[in-house]
Amino acid sequence: MRIEPMNQATYESYLPVAIEEYAADKCRAGTWSENESLEKATEEFAALLPEGLKTKDHYLFTFRDETDSDIGMVWVHVAEESRGRSAFIFDVKITSDKQNQGYGKKALRSLEVILKRMNVKKISLHVFAHNERAIHVYDSLGYEKTDYHMSKRLDVSH
């Protein structure tokens, strides 16, 4: 497996899909309503990546297998913190035809190698509670739970 900087064409096809998926996840989590979710997701992405692939301290990578086929991608932000450099994974995806084959773990391990070279001491991420497959992968790679956000819907009768 190879990890390489994402090219502009891949970024342009990634962005609208990522915005839609993020909007849907925020709805499913109960954070946003459907009628506002796409607009809010678009605004968040625009604020986080104002210069697209050239946004300072944001790195978007593509994962490729030995046949040069696209396996997936990752978007990470690197920042200086009081305890050293840290990275936050904003998005990581493995293409649907490559899921459940160990590529996600390999991809994240490849990212770790790059981040260590960048003197990053800690990697963090957010995962939606309904994404049990991702939670399993992160647990198996040694990620620790650091916060819980919990909600209770009051408009549903029990």
PDB file of C-alpha atoms in Angstrom:
ATOM      1  CA  MET A   1       0.000   0.000   0.000  1.00  0.00           C
ATOM      2  CA  ARG A   2       1.127   3.526  -0.841  1.00  0.00           C
ATOM      3  CA  ILE A   3       0.045   6.821   0.659  1.00  0.00           C
ATOM      4  CA  GLU A   4       0.513   9.936  -1.483  1.00  0.00           C
ATOM      5  CA  PRO A   5      -0.707  13.533  -1.533  1.00  0.00           C
ATOM      6  CA  MET A   6      -4.201  13.833  -3.005  1.00  0.00           C
ATOM      7  CA  ASN A   7      -4.325  15.399  -6.468  1.00  0.00           C
ATOM      8  CA  GLN A   8      -6.725  18.174  -7.504  1.00  0.00           C
ATOM      9  CA  ALA A   9      -8.997  15.932  -9.606  1.00  0.00           C
ATOM     10  CA  THR A  10      -9.466  13.494  -6.720  1.00  0.00           C
ATOM     11  CA  TYR A  11     -10.100  16.389  -4.337  1.00  0.00           C
ATOM     12  CA  GLU A  12     -12.773  17.849  -6.613  1.00  0.00           C
ATOM     13  CA  SER A  13     -14.593  14.514  -6.757  1.00  0.00           C
ATOM     14  CA  TYR A  14     -14.107  13.895  -3.010  1.00  0.00           C
ATOM     15  CA  LEU A  15     -15.437  17.217  -1.722  1.00  0.00           C
ATOM     16  CA  PRO A  16     -19.135  17.103  -2.724  1.00  0.00           C
ATOM     17  CA  VAL A  17     -19.492  13.478  -1.637  1.00  0.00           C
ATOM     18  CA  ALA A  18     -17.773  14.184   1.703  1.00  0.00           C
ATOM     19  CA  ILE A  19     -20.046  17.164   2.345  1.00  0.00           C
ATOM     20  CA  GLU A  20     -23.166  15.085   1.651  1.00  0.00           C
ATOM     21  CA  GLU A  21     -21.965  12.210   3.845  1.00  0.00           C
ATOM     22  CA  TYR A  22     -21.074  14.573   6.690  1.00  0.00           C
ATOM     23  CA  ALA A  23     -24.471  16.271   6.444  1.00  0.00           C
ATOM     24  CA  ALA A  24     -26.195  12.863   6.569  1.00  0.00           C
ATOM     25  CA  ASP A  25     -24.110  11.790   9.588  1.00  0.00           C
ATOM     26  CA  LYS A  26     -24.972  15.008  11.436  1.00  0.00           C
ATOM     27  CA  CYS A  27     -28.666  14.361  10.747  1.00  0.00           C
ATOM     28  CA  ARG A  28     -28.422  10.741  11.844  1.00  0.00           C
ATOM     29  CA  ALA A  29     -26.668  11.859  15.042  1.00  0.00           C
ATOM     30  CA  GLY A  30     -29.512  14.316  15.668  1.00  0.00           C
ATOM     31  CA  THR A  31     -27.252  17.381  15.532  1.00  0.00           C
ATOM     32  CA  TRP A  32     -28.788  19.025  12.465  1.00  0.00           C
ATOM     33  CA  SER A  33     -32.144  18.862  10.721  1.00  0.00           C
ATOM     34  CA  GLU A  34     -32.276  17.645   7.138  1.00  0.00           C
ATOM     35  CA  ASN A  35     -33.290  21.019   5.722  1.00  0.00           C
ATOM     36  CA  GLU A  36     -30.206  22.762   7.177  1.00  0.00           C
ATOM     37  CA  SER A  37     -27.616  19.992   7.058  1.00  0.00           C
ATOM     38  CA  LEU A  38     -26.225  20.418   3.540  1.00  0.00           C
ATOM     39  CA  GLU A  39     -25.787  24.159   3.940  1.00  0.00           C
ATOM     40  CA  LYS A  40     -24.113  23.786   7.343  1.00  0.00           C
ATOM     41  CA  ALA A  41     -21.819  21.012   6.121  1.00  0.00           C
ATOM     42  CA  THR A  42     -20.807  23.107   3.108  1.00  0.00           C
ATOM     43  CA  GLU A  43     -20.036  26.053   5.398  1.00  0.00           C
ATOM     44  CA  GLU A  44     -17.917  23.904   7.739  1.00  0.00           C
ATOM     45  CA  PHE A  45     -15.860  22.463   4.888  1.00  0.00           C
ATOM     46  CA  ALA A  46     -15.351  25.936   3.394  1.00  0.00           C
ATOM     47  CA  ALA A  47     -14.160  27.253   6.770  1.00  0.00           C
ATOM     48  CA  LEU A  48     -11.807  24.323   7.370  1.00  0.00           C
ATOM     49  CA  LEU A  49     -10.381  24.124   3.840  1.00  0.00           C
ATOM     50  CA  PRO A  50     -10.560  27.712   2.524  1.00  0.00           C
ATOM     51  CA  GLU A  51      -7.691  27.057   0.114  1.00  0.00           C
ATOM     52  CA  GLY A  52      -8.610  23.465  -0.709  1.00  0.00           C
ATOM     53  CA  LEU A  53      -5.574  21.202  -0.966  1.00  0.00           C
ATOM     54  CA  LYS A  54      -3.305  24.178  -0.291  1.00  0.00           C
ATOM     55  CA  THR A  55      -4.849  24.997   3.098  1.00  0.00           C
ATOM     56  CA  LYS A  56      -2.034  25.448   5.617  1.00  0.00           C
ATOM     57  CA  ASP A  57      -1.461  22.530   8.012  1.00  0.00           C
ATOM     58  CA  HIS A  58      -4.165  20.384   6.365  1.00  0.00           C
ATOM     59  CA  TYR A  59      -3.021  17.280   4.519  1.00  0.00           C
ATOM     60  CA  LEU A  60      -5.181  15.147   2.250  1.00  0.00           C
ATOM     61  CA  PHE A  61      -3.739  11.833   1.152  1.00  0.00           C
ATOM     62  CA  THR A  62      -4.841   9.048  -1.164  1.00  0.00           C
ATOM     63  CA  PHE A  63      -4.210   5.369  -0.436  1.00  0.00           C
ATOM     64  CA  ARG A  64      -3.325   3.108  -3.379  1.00  0.00           C
ATOM     65  CA  ASP A  65      -2.729  -0.618  -3.567  1.00  0.00           C
ATOM     66  CA  GLU A  66       0.079  -2.443  -5.397  1.00  0.00           C
ATOM     67  CA  THR A  67      -1.881  -2.279  -8.684  1.00  0.00           C
ATOM     68  CA  ASP A  68      -2.242   1.519  -8.324  1.00  0.00           C
ATOM     69  CA  SER A  69      -5.966   1.171  -7.589  1.00  0.00           C
ATOM     70  CA  ASP A  70      -7.585   3.736  -5.310  1.00  0.00           C
ATOM     71  CA  ILE A  71      -8.171   2.286  -1.845  1.00  0.00           C
ATOM     72  CA  GLY A  72      -9.313   5.406  -0.035  1.00  0.00           C
ATOM     73  CA  MET A  73      -8.246   8.695   1.499  1.00  0.00           C
ATOM     74  CA  VAL A  74      -7.515  10.566   4.705  1.00  0.00           C
ATOM     75  CA  TRP A  75      -7.674  14.241   5.679  1.00  0.00           C
ATOM     76  CA  VAL A  76      -5.604  15.300   8.675  1.00  0.00           C
ATOM     77  CA  HIS A  77      -4.790  18.619  10.333  1.00  0.00           C
ATOM     78  CA  VAL A  78      -1.469  19.067  12.170  1.00  0.00           C
ATOM     79  CA  ALA A  79      -1.097  21.692  14.906  1.00  0.00           C
ATOM     80  CA  GLU A  80       1.339  22.787  17.596  1.00  0.00           C
ATOM     81  CA  GLU A  81      -0.031  22.256  21.093  1.00  0.00           C
ATOM     82  CA  SER A  82       1.443  22.764  24.537  1.00  0.00           C
ATOM     83  CA  ARG A  83       2.364  19.059  24.736  1.00  0.00           C
ATOM     84  CA  GLY A  84       3.843  18.900  21.243  1.00  0.00           C
ATOM     85  CA  ARG A  85       2.586  18.496  17.690  1.00  0.00           C
ATOM     86  CA  SER A  86      -0.767  16.795  17.327  1.00  0.00           C
ATOM     87  CA  ALA A  87      -2.842  15.619  14.416  1.00  0.00           C
ATOM     88  CA  PHE A  88      -6.600  15.481  14.055  1.00  0.00           C
ATOM     89  CA  ILE A  89      -8.139  13.192  11.452  1.00  0.00           C
ATOM     90  CA  PHE A  90     -11.106  14.977   9.895  1.00  0.00           C
ATOM     91  CA  ASP A  91     -11.999  12.212   7.461  1.00  0.00           C
ATOM     92  CA  VAL A  92     -10.823   8.764   6.506  1.00  0.00           C
ATOM     93  CA  LYS A  93     -12.490   6.549   3.931  1.00  0.00           C
ATOM     94  CA  ILE A  94     -11.824   3.172   2.390  1.00  0.00           C
ATOM     95  CA  THR A  95     -13.636   2.504  -0.896  1.00  0.00           C
ATOM     96  CA  SER A  96     -16.628   0.199  -0.477  1.00  0.00           C
ATOM     97  CA  ASP A  97     -15.085  -2.634  -2.528  1.00  0.00           C
ATOM     98  CA  LYS A  98     -12.000  -2.650  -0.270  1.00  0.00           C
ATOM     99  CA  GLN A  99     -13.750  -2.543   3.112  1.00  0.00           C
ATOM    100  CA  ASN A 100     -13.485  -5.419   5.606  1.00  0.00           C
ATOM    101  CA  GLN A 101     -10.173  -6.558   4.097  1.00  0.00           C
ATOM    102  CA  GLY A 102      -7.771  -4.904   6.533  1.00  0.00           C
ATOM    103  CA  TYR A 103      -7.074  -1.880   4.326  1.00  0.00           C
ATOM    104  CA  GLY A 104      -8.367   0.591   6.907  1.00  0.00           C
ATOM    105  CA  LYS A 105      -5.837  -0.580   9.487  1.00  0.00           C
ATOM    106  CA  LYS A 106      -3.022  -0.584   6.934  1.00  0.00           C
ATOM    107  CA  ALA A 107      -3.999   2.902   5.786  1.00  0.00           C
ATOM    108  CA  LEU A 108      -4.009   4.330   9.292  1.00  0.00           C
ATOM    109  CA  ARG A 109      -0.677   2.686  10.070  1.00  0.00           C
ATOM    110  CA  SER A 110       0.768   4.281   6.906  1.00  0.00           C
ATOM    111  CA  LEU A 111      -0.550   7.637   8.086  1.00  0.00           C
ATOM    112  CA  GLU A 112       1.110   7.102  11.466  1.00  0.00           C
ATOM    113  CA  VAL A 113       4.498   6.670   9.738  1.00  0.00           C
ATOM    114  CA  ILE A 114       4.081   9.986   7.926  1.00  0.00           C
ATOM    115  CA  LEU A 115       2.913  11.785  11.067  1.00  0.00           C
ATOM    116  CA  LYS A 116       5.830  10.449  13.106  1.00  0.00           C
ATOM    117  CA  ARG A 117       8.182  11.877  10.458  1.00  0.00           C
ATOM    118  CA  MET A 118       6.400  15.204  10.992  1.00  0.00           C
ATOM    119  CA  ASN A 119       7.181  14.915  14.733  1.00  0.00           C
ATOM    120  CA  VAL A 120       3.508  14.434  15.657  1.00  0.00           C
ATOM    121  CA  LYS A 121       3.112  13.033  19.171  1.00  0.00           C
ATOM    122  CA  LYS A 122      -0.656  12.383  19.247  1.00  0.00           C
ATOM    123  CA  ILE A 123      -3.424  11.582  16.756  1.00  0.00           C
ATOM    124  CA  SER A 124      -7.062  12.323  17.566  1.00  0.00           C
ATOM    125  CA  LEU A 125     -10.310  11.924  15.683  1.00  0.00           C
ATOM    126  CA  HIS A 126     -14.064  12.062  16.067  1.00  0.00           C
ATOM    127  CA  VAL A 127     -16.259   9.118  15.223  1.00  0.00           C
ATOM    128  CA  PHE A 128     -20.044   9.087  15.202  1.00  0.00           C
ATOM    129  CA  ALA A 129     -21.442   6.626  17.745  1.00  0.00           C
ATOM    130  CA  HIS A 130     -23.504   4.884  15.038  1.00  0.00           C
ATOM    131  CA  ASN A 131     -20.322   3.995  13.098  1.00  0.00           C
ATOM    132  CA  GLU A 132     -19.583   0.766  14.940  1.00  0.00           C
ATOM    133  CA  ARG A 133     -17.283  -0.607  12.220  1.00  0.00           C
ATOM    134  CA  ALA A 134     -14.976   2.427  12.493  1.00  0.00           C
ATOM    135  CA  ILE A 135     -15.031   2.301  16.290  1.00  0.00           C
ATOM    136  CA  HIS A 136     -13.891  -1.333  16.132  1.00  0.00           C
ATOM    137  CA  VAL A 137     -11.001  -0.419  13.792  1.00  0.00           C
ATOM    138  CA  TYR A 138      -9.879   2.487  15.988  1.00  0.00           C
ATOM    139  CA  ASP A 139     -10.081   0.362  19.144  1.00  0.00           C
ATOM    140  CA  SER A 140      -7.977  -2.358  17.497  1.00  0.00           C
ATOM    141  CA  LEU A 141      -5.326   0.242  16.561  1.00  0.00           C
ATOM    142  CA  GLY A 142      -4.987   1.496  20.139  1.00  0.00           C
ATOM    143  CA  TYR A 143      -7.071   4.657  19.991  1.00  0.00           C
ATOM    144  CA  GLU A 144      -8.554   5.483  23.395  1.00  0.00           C
ATOM    145  CA  LYS A 145     -11.899   7.068  24.095  1.00  0.00           C
ATOM    146  CA  THR A 146     -11.360  10.547  25.527  1.00  0.00           C
ATOM    147  CA  ASP A 147     -14.836  12.129  25.549  1.00  0.00           C
ATOM    148  CA  TYR A 148     -18.444  11.078  25.301  1.00  0.00           C
ATOM    149  CA  HIS A 149     -21.220  13.288  23.998  1.00  0.00           C
ATOM    150  CA  MET A 150     -24.594  11.839  24.881  1.00  0.00           C
ATOM    151  CA  SER A 151     -28.107  12.879  23.915  1.00  0.00           C
ATOM    152  CA  LYS A 152     -31.632  11.886  24.738  1.00  0.00           C
ATOM    153  CA  ARG A 153     -34.545  12.670  22.441  1.00  0.00           C
ATOM    154  CA  LEU A 154     -37.565  13.953  24.332  1.00  0.00           C
ATOM    155  CA  ASP A 155     -39.968  13.934  21.398  1.00  0.00           C
ATOM    156  CA  VAL A 156     -40.128  10.119  21.273  1.00  0.00           C
ATOM    157  CA  SER A 157     -42.452   8.263  23.608  1.00  0.00           C
ATOM    158  CA  HIS A 158     -41.058   5.166  25.323  1.00  0.00           C
TER     159      HIS A 158
END
